[in-house]
GROMACS .gro file of C-alpha atoms in nm:
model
  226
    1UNK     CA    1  -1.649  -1.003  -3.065
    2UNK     CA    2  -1.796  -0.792  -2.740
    3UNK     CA    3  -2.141  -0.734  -2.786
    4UNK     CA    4  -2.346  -0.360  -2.691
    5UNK     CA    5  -2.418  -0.536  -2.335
    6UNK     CA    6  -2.042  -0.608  -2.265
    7UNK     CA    7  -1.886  -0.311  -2.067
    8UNK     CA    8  -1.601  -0.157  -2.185
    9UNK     CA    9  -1.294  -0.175  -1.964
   10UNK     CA   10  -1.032   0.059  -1.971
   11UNK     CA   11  -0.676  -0.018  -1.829
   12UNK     CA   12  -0.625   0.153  -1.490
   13UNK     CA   13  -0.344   0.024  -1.285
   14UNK     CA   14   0.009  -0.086  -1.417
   15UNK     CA   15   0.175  -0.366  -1.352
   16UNK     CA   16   0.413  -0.223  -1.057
   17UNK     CA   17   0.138  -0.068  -0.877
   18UNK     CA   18  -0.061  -0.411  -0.889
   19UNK     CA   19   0.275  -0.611  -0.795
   20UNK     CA   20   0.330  -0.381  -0.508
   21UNK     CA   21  -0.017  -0.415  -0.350
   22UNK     CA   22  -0.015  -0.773  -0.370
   23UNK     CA   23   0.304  -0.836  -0.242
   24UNK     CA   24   0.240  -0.569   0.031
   25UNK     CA   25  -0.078  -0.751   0.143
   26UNK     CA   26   0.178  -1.092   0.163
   27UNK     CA   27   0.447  -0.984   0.318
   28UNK     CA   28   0.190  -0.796   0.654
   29UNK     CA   29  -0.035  -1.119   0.676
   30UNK     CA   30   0.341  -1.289   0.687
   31UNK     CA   31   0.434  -1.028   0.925
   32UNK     CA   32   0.152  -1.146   1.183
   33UNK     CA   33   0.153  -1.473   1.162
   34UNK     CA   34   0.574  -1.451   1.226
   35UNK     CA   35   0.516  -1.164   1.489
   36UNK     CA   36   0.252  -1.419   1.663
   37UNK     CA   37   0.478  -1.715   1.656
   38UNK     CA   38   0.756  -1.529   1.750
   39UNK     CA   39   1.130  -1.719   1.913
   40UNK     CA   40   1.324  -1.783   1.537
   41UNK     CA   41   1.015  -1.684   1.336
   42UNK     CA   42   1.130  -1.292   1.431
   43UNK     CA   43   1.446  -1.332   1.231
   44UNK     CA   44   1.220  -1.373   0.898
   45UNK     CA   45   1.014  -1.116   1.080
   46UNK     CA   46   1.328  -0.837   1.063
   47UNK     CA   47   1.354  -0.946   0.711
   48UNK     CA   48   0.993  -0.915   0.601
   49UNK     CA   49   1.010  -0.583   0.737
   50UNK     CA   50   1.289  -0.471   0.551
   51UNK     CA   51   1.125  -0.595   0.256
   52UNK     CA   52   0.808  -0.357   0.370
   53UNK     CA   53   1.072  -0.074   0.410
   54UNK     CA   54   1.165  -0.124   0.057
   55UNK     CA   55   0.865  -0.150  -0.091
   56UNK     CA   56   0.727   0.147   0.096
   57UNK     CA   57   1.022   0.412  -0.057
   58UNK     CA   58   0.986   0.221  -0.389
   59UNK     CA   59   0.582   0.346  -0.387
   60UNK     CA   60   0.730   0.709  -0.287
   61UNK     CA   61   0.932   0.689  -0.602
   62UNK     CA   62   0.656   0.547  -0.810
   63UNK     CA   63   0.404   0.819  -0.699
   64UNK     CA   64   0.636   1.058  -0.810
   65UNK     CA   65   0.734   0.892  -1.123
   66UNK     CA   66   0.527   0.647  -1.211
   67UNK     CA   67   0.210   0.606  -1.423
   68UNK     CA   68  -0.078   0.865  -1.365
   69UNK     CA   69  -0.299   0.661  -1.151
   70UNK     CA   70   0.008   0.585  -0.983
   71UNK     CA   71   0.107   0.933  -0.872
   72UNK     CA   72   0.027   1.136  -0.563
   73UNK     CA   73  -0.078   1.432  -0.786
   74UNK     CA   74  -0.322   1.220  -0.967
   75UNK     CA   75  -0.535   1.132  -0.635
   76UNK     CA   76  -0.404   1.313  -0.345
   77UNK     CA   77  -0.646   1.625  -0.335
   78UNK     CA   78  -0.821   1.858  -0.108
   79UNK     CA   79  -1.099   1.814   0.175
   80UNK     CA   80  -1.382   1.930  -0.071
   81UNK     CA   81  -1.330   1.685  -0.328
   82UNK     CA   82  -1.362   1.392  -0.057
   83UNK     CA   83  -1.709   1.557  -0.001
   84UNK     CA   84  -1.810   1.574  -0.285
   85UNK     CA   85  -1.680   1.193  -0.372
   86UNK     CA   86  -1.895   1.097  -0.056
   87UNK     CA   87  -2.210   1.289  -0.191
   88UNK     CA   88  -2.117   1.132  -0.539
   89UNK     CA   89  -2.077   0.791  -0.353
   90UNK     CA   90  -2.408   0.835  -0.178
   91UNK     CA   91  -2.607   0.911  -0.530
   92UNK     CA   92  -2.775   0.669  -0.807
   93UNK     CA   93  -2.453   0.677  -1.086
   94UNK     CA   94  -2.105   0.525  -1.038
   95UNK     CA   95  -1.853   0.752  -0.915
   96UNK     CA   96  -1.652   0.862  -1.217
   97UNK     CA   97  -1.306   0.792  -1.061
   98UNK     CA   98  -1.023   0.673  -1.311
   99UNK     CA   99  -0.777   0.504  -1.057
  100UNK     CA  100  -0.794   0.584  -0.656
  101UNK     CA  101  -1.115   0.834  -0.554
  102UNK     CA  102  -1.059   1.159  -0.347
  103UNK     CA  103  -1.096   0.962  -0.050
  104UNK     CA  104  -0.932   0.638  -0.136
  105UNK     CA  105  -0.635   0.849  -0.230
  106UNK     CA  106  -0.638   0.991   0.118
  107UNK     CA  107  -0.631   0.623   0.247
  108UNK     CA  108  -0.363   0.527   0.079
  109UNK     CA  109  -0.129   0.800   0.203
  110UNK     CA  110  -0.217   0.721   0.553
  111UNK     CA  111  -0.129   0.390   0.530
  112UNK     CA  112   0.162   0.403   0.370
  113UNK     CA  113   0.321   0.690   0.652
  114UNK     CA  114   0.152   0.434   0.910
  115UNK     CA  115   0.339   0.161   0.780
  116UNK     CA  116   0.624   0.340   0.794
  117UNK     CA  117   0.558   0.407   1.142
  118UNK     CA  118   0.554   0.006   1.220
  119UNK     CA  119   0.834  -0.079   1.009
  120UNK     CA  120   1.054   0.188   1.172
  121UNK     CA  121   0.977   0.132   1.518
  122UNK     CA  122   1.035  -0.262   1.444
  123UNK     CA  123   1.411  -0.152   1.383
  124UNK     CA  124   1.446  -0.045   1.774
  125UNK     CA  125   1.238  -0.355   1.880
  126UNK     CA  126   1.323  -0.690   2.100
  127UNK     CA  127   1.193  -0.975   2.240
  128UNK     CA  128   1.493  -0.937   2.528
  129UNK     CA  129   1.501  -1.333   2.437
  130UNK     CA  130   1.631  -1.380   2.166
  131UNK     CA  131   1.643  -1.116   1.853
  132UNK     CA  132   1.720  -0.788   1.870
  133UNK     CA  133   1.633  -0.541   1.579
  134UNK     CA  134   1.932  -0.415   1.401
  135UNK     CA  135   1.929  -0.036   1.541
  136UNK     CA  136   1.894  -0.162   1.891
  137UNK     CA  137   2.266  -0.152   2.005
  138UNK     CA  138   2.263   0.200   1.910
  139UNK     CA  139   1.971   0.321   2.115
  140UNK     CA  140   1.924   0.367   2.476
  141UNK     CA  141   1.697   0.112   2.668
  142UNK     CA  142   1.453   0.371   2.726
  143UNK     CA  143   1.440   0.438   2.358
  144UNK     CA  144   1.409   0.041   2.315
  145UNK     CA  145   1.123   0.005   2.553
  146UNK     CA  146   0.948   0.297   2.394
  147UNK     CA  147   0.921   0.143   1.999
  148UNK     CA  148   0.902  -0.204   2.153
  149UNK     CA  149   0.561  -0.075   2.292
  150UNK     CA  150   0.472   0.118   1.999
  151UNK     CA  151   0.549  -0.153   1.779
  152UNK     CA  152   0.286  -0.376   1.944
  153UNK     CA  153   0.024  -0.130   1.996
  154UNK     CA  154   0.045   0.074   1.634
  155UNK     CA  155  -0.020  -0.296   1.467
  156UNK     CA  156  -0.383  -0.230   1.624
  157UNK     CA  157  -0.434   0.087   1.397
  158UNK     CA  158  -0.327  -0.085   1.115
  159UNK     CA  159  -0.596  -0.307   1.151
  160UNK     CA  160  -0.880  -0.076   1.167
  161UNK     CA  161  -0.721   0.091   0.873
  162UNK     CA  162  -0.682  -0.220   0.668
  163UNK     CA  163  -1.021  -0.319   0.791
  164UNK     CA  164  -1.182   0.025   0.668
  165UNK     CA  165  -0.943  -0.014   0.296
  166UNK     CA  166  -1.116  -0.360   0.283
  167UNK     CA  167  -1.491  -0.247   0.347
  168UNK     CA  168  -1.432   0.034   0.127
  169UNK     CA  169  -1.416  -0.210  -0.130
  170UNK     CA  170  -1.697  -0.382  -0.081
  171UNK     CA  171  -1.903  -0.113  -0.045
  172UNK     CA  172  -1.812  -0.051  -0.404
  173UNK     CA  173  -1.887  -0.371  -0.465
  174UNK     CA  174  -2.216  -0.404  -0.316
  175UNK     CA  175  -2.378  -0.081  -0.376
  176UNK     CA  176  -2.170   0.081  -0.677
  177UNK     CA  177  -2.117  -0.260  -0.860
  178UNK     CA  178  -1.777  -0.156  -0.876
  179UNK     CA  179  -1.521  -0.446  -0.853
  180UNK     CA  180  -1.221  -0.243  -0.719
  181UNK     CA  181  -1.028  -0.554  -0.602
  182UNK     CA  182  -1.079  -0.763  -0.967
  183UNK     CA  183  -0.932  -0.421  -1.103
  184UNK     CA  184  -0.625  -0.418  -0.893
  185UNK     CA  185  -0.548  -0.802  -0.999
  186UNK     CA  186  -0.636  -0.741  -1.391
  187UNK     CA  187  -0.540  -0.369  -1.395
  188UNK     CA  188  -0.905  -0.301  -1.595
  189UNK     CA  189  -1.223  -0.186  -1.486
  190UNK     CA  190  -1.500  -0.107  -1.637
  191UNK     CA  191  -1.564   0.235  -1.782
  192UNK     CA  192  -1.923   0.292  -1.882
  193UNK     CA  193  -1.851   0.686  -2.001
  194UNK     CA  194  -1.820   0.816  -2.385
  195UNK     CA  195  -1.489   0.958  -2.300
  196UNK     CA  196  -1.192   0.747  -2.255
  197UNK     CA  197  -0.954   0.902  -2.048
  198UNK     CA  198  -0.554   1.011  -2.111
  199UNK     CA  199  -0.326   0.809  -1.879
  200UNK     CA  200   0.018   0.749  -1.934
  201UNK     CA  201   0.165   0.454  -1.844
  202UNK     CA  202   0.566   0.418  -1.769
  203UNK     CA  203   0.757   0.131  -1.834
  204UNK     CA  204   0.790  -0.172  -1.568
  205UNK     CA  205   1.184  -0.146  -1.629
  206UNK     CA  206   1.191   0.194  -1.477
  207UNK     CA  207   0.985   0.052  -1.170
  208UNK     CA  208   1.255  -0.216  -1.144
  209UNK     CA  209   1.498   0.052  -1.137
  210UNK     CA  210   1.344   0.200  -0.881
  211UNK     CA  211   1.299  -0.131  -0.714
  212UNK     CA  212   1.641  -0.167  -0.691
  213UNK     CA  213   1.744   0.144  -0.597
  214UNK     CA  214   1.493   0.131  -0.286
  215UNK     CA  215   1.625  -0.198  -0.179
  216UNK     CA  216   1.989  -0.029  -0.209
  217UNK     CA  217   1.900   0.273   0.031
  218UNK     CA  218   1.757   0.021   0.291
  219UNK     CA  219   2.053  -0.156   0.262
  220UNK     CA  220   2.308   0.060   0.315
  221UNK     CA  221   2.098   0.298   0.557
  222UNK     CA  222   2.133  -0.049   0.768
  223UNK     CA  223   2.466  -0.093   0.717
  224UNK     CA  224   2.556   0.258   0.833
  225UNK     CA  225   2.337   0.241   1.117
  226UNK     CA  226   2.464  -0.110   1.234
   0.00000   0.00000   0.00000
């Protein structure tokens, strides 16, 4: 039996959200170390990224759908509740943030329509060697060129982005004793309030629906296109 000093944790994240950050974070460290090595490697490159693509549409869905913490309407808010969450962040108590902060939330919108950005422009892409990315016979070479070039640089934003998600984190960590990344593997965090907040949770079955239907619309948008 928990004891008065053992926090009470609440569950925050579904399984579907946790499975598709996870797997997200796999499939771009995959992406770069296949992008680096590059000859054959690029042909489980084009297939990582439509794997990315599929993911990406299927988070869409879920953010519409899916369990509170999970939607866009749950953390997507205006400019004066990220400064207020920064003058929240920058004061003695824990931020009292239920799944993704003003801020965060902010985040993870931009790097989802960034990703986008890279996985799209990878369709037009080449290595004039050997692979070609499936929407490149129906493009001019100008058109080519351009999203080769993107492709290359925009992987540079990502980065920084990833690279600000990740100190984000620790920040939390550090200074807020918040675990954020423990929560995201467990799907609990600790919730040292009186209240305990409503959150509805939807069933993984639907999010493999979705799943499906995602990997569906990437499929036959390719099929069409090619």
């Amino acid at each position: 039996m928990p004891d008065d000093k053992t926090p009470r944790t609440i569950r925050v994240w579904d399984l579907p959200t946790r499975l598709f950050h996870w797997t997200l974070v796999l499939l771009l460290i995959f992406q770069v170390v296949t992008g680096k090595m590059a000859g054959e490697w690029l042909r489980w490159h084009f297939w990582a990224g439509y794997a990315i693509l599929t993911l990406l549409i299927f988070r869409i869905v879920w953010g519409i759908i899916g369990s509170t913490t999970a939607r866009f309407s749950d953390f997507v808010r205006g400019p004066m509740a990220g400064v207020a969450h920064l003058k929240e962040l920058l004061g003695p108590h824990a931020p009292k943030d239920v799944g993704h902060n003003p801020v965060g939330g902010w985040m993870v919108v931009a790097l989802i329509l960034a990703l986008f950005v890279q996985a799209g422009s990878g369709l037009f892409t080449t290595d004039d060697i050997l692979v070609d990315g499936p929407l490149v016979a129906k493009a001019s070479e100008g058109w080519v060129k351009a999203m080769t070039s993107l492709h290359k640089l925009w992987i540079n934003l990502l980065f920084l982005m990833v690279a600000l998600h990740v100190a984000a984190a620790l920040v939390y960590l550090v200074v807020k004793k918040q675990n954020l990344i423990a929560a995201m593997i467990t799907g609990r965090k600790p919730w040292p309030f009186a209240d305990t907040p409503k959150l509805r949770f939807v069933g993984s079955g639907v999010a493999l629906s979705c799943l499906v239907a995602a990997a569906a619309l990437v499929y036959l948008a390719l099929r069409v296109a090619g």
